Each structure stands twice: as structure tokens, then as C-alpha cells.
Tab-separated table of C-alpha atoms and ligand atoms in Angstrom:
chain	number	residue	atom	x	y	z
A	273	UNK	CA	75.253	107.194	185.852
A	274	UNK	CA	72.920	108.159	183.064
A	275	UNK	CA	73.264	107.354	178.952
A	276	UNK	CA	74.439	110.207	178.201
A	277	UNK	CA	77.505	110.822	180.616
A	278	UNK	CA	77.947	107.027	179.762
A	279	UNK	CA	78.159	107.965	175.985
A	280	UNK	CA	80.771	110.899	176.450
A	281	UNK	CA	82.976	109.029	179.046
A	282	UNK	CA	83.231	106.132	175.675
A	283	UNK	CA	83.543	108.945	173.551
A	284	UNK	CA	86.388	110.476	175.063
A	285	UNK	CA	88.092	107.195	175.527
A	286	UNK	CA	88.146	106.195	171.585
A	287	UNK	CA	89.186	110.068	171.215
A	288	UNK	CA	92.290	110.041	173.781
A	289	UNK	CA	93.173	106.174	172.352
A	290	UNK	CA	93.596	107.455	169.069
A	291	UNK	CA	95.490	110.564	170.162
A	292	UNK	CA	98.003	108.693	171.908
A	293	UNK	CA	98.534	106.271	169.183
A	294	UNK	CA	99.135	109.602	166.808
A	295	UNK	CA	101.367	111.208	169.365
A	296	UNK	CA	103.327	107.675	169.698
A	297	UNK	CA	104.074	108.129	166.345
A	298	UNK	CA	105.610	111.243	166.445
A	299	UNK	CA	108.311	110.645	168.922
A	300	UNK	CA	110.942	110.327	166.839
A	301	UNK	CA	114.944	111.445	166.814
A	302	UNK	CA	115.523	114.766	166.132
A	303	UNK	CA	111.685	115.758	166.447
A	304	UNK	CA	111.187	118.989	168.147
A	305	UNK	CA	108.992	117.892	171.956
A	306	UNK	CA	107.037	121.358	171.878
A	307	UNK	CA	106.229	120.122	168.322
A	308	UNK	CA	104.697	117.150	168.911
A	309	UNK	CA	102.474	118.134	171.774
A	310	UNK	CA	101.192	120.556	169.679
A	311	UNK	CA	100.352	118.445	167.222
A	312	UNK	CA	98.914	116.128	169.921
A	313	UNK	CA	96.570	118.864	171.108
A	314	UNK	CA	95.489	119.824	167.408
A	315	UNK	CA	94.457	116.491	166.688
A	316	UNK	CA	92.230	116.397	170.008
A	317	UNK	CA	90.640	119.299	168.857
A	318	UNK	CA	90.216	117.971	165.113
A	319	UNK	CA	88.545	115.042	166.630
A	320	UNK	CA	86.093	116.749	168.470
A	321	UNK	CA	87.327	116.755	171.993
A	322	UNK	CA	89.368	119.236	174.118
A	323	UNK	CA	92.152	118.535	176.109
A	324	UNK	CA	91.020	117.522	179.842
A	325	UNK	CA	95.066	118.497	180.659
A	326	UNK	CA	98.229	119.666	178.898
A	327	UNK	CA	99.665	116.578	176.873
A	328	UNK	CA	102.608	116.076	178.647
A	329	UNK	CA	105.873	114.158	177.433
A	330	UNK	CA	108.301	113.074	180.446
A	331	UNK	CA	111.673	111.596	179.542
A	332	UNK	CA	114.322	109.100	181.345
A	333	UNK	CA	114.184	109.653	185.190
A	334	UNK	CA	111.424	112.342	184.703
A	335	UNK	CA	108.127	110.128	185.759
A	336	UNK	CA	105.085	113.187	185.073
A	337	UNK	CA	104.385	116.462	184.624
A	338	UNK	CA	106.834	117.490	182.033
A	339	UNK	CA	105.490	119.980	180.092
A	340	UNK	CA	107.956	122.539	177.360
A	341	UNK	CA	107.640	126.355	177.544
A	342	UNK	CA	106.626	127.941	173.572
A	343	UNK	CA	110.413	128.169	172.944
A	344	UNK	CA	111.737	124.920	174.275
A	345	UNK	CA	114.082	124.256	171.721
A	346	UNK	CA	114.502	120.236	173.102
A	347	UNK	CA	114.367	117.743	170.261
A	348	UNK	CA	114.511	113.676	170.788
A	349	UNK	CA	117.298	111.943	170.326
A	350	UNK	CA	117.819	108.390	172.498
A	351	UNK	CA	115.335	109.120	175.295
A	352	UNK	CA	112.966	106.766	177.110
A	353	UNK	CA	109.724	109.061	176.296
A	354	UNK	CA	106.617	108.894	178.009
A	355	UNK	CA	103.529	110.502	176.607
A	356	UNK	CA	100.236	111.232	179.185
A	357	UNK	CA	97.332	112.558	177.585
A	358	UNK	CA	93.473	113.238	178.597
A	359	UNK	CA	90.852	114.509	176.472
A	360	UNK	CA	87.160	115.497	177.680
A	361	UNK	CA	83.913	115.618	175.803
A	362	UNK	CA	81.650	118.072	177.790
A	363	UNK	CA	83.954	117.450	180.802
A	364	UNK	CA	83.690	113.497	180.500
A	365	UNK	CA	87.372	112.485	180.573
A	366	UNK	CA	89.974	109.538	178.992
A	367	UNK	CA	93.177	109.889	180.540
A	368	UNK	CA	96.019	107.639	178.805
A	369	UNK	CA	99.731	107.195	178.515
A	370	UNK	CA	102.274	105.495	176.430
A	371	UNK	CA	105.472	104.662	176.551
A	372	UNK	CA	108.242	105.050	173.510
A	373	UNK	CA	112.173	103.744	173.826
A	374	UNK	CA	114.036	106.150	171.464
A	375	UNK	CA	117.149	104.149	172.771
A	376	UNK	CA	116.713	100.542	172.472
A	377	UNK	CA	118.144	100.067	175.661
A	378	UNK	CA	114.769	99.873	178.083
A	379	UNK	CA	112.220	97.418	176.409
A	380	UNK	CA	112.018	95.602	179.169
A	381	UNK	CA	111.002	98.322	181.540
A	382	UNK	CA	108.257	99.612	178.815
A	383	UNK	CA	107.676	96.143	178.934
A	384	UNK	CA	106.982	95.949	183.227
A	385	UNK	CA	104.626	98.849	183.293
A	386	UNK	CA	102.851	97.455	180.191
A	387	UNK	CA	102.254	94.229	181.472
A	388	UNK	CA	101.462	95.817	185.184
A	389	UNK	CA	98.895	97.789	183.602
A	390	UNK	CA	97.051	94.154	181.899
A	391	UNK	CA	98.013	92.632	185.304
A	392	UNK	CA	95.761	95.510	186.979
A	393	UNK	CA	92.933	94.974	184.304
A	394	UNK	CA	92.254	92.032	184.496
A	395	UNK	CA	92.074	92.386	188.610
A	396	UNK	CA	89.522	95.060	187.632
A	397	UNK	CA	85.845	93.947	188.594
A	398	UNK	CA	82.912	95.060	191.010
A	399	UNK	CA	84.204	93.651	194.781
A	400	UNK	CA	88.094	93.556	194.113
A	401	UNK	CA	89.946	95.960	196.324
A	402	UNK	CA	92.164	98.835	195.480
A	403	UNK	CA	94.926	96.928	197.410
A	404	UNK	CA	94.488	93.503	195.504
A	405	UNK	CA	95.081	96.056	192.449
A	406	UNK	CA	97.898	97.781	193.626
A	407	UNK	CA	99.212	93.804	194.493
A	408	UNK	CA	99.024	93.193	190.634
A	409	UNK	CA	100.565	95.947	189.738
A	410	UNK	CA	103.765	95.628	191.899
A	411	UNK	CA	103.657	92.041	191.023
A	412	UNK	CA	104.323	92.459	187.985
A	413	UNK	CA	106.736	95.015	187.950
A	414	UNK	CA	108.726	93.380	190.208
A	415	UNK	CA	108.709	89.900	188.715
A	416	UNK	CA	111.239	92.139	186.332
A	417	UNK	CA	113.328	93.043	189.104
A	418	UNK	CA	112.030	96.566	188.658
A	419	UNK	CA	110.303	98.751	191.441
A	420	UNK	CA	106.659	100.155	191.366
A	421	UNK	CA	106.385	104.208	191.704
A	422	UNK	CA	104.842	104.100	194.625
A	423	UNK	CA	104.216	107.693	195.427
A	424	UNK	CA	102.083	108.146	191.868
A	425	UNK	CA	98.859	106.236	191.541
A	426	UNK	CA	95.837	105.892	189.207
A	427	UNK	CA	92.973	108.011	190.066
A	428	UNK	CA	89.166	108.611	190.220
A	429	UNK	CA	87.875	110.681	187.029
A	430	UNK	CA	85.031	113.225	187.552
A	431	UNK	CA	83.183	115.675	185.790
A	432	UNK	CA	85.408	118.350	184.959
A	433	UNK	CA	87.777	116.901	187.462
A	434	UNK	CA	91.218	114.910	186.427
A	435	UNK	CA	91.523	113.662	190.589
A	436	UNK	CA	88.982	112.583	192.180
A	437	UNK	CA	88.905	109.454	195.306
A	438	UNK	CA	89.855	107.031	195.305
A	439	UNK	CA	93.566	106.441	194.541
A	440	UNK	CA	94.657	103.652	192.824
A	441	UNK	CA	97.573	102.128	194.111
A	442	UNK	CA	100.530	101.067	192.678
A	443	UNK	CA	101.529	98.775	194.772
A	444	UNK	CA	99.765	96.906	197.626
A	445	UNK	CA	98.855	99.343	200.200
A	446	UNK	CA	96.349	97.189	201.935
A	447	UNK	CA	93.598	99.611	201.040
A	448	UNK	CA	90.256	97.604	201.208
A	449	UNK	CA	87.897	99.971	199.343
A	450	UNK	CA	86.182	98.018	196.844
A	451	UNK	CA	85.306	98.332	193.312
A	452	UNK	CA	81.507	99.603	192.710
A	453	UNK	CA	79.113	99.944	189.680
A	454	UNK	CA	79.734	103.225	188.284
A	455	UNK	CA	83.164	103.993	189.140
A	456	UNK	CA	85.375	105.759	186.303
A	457	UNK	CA	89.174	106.029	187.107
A	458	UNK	CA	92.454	105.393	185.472
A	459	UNK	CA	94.873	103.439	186.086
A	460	UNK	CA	98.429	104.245	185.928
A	461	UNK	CA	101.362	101.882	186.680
A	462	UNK	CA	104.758	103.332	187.056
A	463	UNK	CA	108.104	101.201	186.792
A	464	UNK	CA	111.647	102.493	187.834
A	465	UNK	CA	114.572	100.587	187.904
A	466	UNK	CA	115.977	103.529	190.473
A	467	UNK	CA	114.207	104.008	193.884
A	468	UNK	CA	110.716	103.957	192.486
A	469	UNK	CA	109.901	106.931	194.489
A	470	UNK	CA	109.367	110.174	193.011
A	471	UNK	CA	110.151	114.041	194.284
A	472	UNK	CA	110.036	117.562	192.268
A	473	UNK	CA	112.072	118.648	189.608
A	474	UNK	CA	112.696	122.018	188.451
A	475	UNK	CA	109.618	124.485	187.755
A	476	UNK	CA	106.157	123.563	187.464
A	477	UNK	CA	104.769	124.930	184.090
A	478	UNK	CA	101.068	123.208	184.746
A	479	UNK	CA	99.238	124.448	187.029
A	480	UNK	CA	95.288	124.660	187.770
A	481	UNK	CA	93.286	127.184	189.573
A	482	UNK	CA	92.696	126.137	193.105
A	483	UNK	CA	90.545	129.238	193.872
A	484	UNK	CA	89.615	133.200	192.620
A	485	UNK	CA	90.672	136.350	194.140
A	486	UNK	CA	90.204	140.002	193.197
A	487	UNK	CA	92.990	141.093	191.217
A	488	UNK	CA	94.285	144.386	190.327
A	489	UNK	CA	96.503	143.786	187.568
A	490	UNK	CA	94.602	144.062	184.126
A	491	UNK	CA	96.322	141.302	182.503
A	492	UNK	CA	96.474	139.120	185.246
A	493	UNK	CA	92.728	140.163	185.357
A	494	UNK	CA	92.723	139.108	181.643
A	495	UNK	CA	94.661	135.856	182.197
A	496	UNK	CA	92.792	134.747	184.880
A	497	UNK	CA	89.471	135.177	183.485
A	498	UNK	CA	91.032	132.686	180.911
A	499	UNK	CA	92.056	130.301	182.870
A	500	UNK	CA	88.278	130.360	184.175
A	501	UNK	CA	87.310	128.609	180.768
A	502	UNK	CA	89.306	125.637	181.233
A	503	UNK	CA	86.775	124.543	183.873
A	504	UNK	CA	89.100	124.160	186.549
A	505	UNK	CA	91.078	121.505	184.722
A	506	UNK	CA	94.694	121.796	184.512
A	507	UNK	CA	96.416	124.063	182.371
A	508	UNK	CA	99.960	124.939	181.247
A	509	UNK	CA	102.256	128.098	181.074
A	510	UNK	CA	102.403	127.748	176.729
A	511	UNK	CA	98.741	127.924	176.534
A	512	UNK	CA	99.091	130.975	178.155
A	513	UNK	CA	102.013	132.601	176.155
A	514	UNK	CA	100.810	131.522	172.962
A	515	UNK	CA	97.502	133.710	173.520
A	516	UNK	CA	98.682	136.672	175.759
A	517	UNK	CA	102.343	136.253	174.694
A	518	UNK	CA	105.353	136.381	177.068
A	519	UNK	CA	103.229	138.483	179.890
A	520	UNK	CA	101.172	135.717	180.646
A	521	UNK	CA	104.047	134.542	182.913
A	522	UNK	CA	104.420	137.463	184.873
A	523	UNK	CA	100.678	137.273	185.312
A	524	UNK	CA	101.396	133.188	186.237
A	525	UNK	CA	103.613	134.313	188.510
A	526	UNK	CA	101.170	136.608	190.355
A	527	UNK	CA	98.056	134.024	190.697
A	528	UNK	CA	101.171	132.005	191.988
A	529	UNK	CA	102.421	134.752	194.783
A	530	UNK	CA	98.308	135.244	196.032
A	531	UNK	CA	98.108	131.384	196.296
A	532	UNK	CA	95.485	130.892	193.488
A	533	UNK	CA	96.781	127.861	191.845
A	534	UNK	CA	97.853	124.256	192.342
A	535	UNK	CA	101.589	123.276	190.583
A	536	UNK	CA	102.177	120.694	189.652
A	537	UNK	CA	106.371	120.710	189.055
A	538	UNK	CA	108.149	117.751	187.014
A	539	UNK	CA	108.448	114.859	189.284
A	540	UNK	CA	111.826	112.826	188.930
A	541	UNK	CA	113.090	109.596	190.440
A	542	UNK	CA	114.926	110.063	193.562
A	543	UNK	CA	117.379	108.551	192.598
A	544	UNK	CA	117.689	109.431	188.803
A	545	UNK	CA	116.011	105.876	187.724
A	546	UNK	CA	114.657	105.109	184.624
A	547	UNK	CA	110.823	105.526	184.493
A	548	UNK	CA	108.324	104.290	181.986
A	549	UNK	CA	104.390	104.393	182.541
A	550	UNK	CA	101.367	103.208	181.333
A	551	UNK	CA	98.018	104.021	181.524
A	552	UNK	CA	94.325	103.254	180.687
A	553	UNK	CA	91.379	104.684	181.999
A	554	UNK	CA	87.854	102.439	182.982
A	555	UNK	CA	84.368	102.686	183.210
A	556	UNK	CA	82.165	100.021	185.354
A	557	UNK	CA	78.783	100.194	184.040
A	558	UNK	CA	75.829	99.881	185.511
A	559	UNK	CA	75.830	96.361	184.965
A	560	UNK	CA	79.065	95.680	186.316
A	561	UNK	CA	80.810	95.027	183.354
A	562	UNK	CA	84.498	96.561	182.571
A	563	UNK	CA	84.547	99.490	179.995
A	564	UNK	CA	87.980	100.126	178.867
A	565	UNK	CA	87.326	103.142	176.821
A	566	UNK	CA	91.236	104.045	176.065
A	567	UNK	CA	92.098	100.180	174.531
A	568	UNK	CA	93.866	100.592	171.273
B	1007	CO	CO1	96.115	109.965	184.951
């Protein structure tokens, strides 16, 4: 990996820290979601990165992929809020989450995916497997009688790309792939104290282009050639609104009926479990050593 890419990947990881601490703050009762994310995405810009995915705030049983329309009028009251975010410097990503209790009642479970996440870190070196990581993980989690999500996992970061190989397990799958010089990924523990398995919830509103076709439509035309500047990262239905207003979704909808995009729809527990997540993303240099570039 050369300086350079070395450079943006630590870059983006101070940037995405610092955004998640700032959007931590701003879950608060009676603060409007769409507000905050907003705010989250502003202050990625300010600090000179761009967003390498739609900040995303998930709440209670909702695990990922959350993500308010312009006009969702939800504000916070007593919810168990998780907040994912990713920045990119030139396509060189940090990909982070946090966890806030709004109701006092599940420290402990902030508290399991927390402590699966240091558990996981300090496994982290050149040789140890993806299952002796995934081992830490559940570990942990279940030393609080809570259950690992185990159909989410930490992933490989590329350039321009939020999922690359390998996973990263979040609990021990036996996987033997080892750890090598180089390798930038995230990892993303998940605790439930439901069935720590996950399945789709309601209507996907991120979404990334999967591939381009001709298109008749002029502002699907429009939309799409858009969407092209996000790089093939992900993307959500607000970004779209805000700049073409409320025909951008009939446009979404199109790319959607000629197969041109990926959703991604809220995933839930199955059954209607708490979930709180954490996440930090990690460069191995060159030299073997551990690079957590999204450390507060
Ligand atoms: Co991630």
C-alpha cells in the first residue's frame, strides 16, 4: 500500500472519529433524526471529507440501514440510538458507529458490543484468524447473556468500495483466513438481547448503483447521471429529493424496476430485540502494526 493511500485511509479515520463523536452529541430527546444526520453530513463536509455512505441512525430492534426520507418528522425521545457513519478522502474510507441510550434502560447492552468491539481489537494482529475474531466478539457479548448478530459482520474497505472480502465475523464461524500486512476493514460487533439474527424491515431508502442502463426518462436520465458521482458508493433517497425534489423518487423507483441498484432495506431483529453496535475501522501497515484510525 503506498504513503499516500496510507495517509488518506488515517485521514479519513480522525475525520469519521470526530464526526461520530459530534453526531453522539446530538442525539438528544426531542431532537428531530433527519436533523441530526444532516448536521452529521455537514460537518463531514466542513472537515474536508465526503461521506463514503448516508449517516445512518437505527433505533431499538432496528440493527442498520435506517435512513429518514427529507420530511421524516421522527424526533428522539427514549430510544436506544445507534449512529453508523463513513467518510472518504479521495475514496479512502473510515467507517464507525456509536451507540447512545436515550432510555437509561440498556447500558449494559451498549456496554456488550463496546467491550466486544476492544475484545476484537486486541485479537487484531498479522496471523490471527477471522474466526479467532469472531470468537472474541461472541465471547464477549455473551459473557452478558446477550447474543452476537450473527448475520451482520465487519467488512473489508476498498477504494471507493464500503464491502469488500473478507467478512468479519461476529461470532466464531471457524473461518481460518488470516490477518495480512495491508489489510483495511472494519469491524462491527452487534449485540441483541432478542434472537441476534437480523431480516428486512420496511423500505430501503439507500441504495447504490449496481450497474448502468440506457434510460429514456430525462430525469431519471438526470438522476442517474448523479448518482454516477458518488463513485459507486452508497447513496440515499434524501440526497436525491433534496437536489431534484420529490421526482427523484419516481426516478428511484425506475433504476429500481430495470434492476440498476442494490437496496439495502432497514434490517430488524427477528424477533424485535434490542440492538446496539459498535464499530471501528483498521489499518495493518506495512509493518504489521495495528492502525486504528477511528479511536476517539
Ligand atoms: Co461498516
Amino acid at each position: 500500500m503506498d504513503k499516500e493511500a496510507i495517509e488518506k485511509i488515517k485521514l479519513a479515520g480522525k475525520i469519521t472519529a470526530q464526526v461520530r463523536e459530534y453526531g453522539a452529541s446530538l442525539i438528544k430527546k426531542d431532537a428531530l433524526m433527519v436533523e441530526v444526520l444532516d448536521k452529521v453530513e455537514e460537518k463531514i463536509f466542513e472537515l474536508g471529507a465526503k461521506p463514503a455512505f448516508p449517516a445512518q441512525i437505527s433505533c431499538n430492534s432496528i440493527a442498520a440501514h435506517y435512513c429518514p426520507e427529507e420530511n421524516d418528522p421522527f424526533k428522539f425521545s427514549d430510544e436506544l440510538v445507534s449512529l453508523d457513519v463513513g467518510c472518504h478522502v479521495d475514496g479512502y474510507i473510515g467507517d464507525t458507529a456509536v451507540t447512545v441510550d436515550l432510555s437509561g434502560n440498556y447500558s449494559e447492552l451498549v456496554n456488550a458490543s463496546k467491550e466486544a468491539l476492544e475484545a476484537a481489537l486486541n485479537v487484531v494482529k498479522v496471523g490471527a484468524t477471522l474466526g479467532e475474531i469472531g470468537n472474541s466478539i461472541q465471547e464477549a457479548i455473551q459473557k452478558h447473556d446477550f447474543a452476537p448478530v450473527r448475520n451482520l459482520s465487519g467488512h473489508g474497505l476498498g477504494h471507493y468500495k464500503i464491502h469488500t472480502k473478507p467478512s468479519f465475523p461476529n461470532f466464531n464461524n471457524q473461518d481460518d483466513t488470516k490477518i495480512e500486512k495491508g489489510m483495511h476493514f472494519a469491524i462491527e460487533p452487534f449485540a441483541s438481547n432478542g434472537a441476534g439474527v437480523v431480516q428486512d424491515s420496511g423500505n430501503a431508502t439507500v441504495f447504490e448503483l449496481r450497474e448502468i442502463k440506457p434510460v429514456r426518462n430525462i430525469i431519471t436520465r438526470q438522476v442517474l447521471k448523479h448518482i454516477a458521482s458518488y463513485e459507486g458508493l452508497p447513496f440515499c433517497t434524501r440526497w436525491l429529493t433534496k437536489k431534484f425534489g420529490m421526482k427523484a423518487k419516481l426516478a428511484l423507483r425506475e433504476l429500481e424496476q430495470l434492476d440498476m441498484l442494490h437496496s439495502h432495506p432497514p434490517l430488524a431483529d427477528k424477533n424485535k430485540g434490542m440492538v446496539s453496535q459498535a464499530e471501528h475501522t483498521i489499518l495493518i501497515s506495512d509493518e504489521g502494526e495495528v492502525i486504528v484510525t477511528t479511536k476517539s
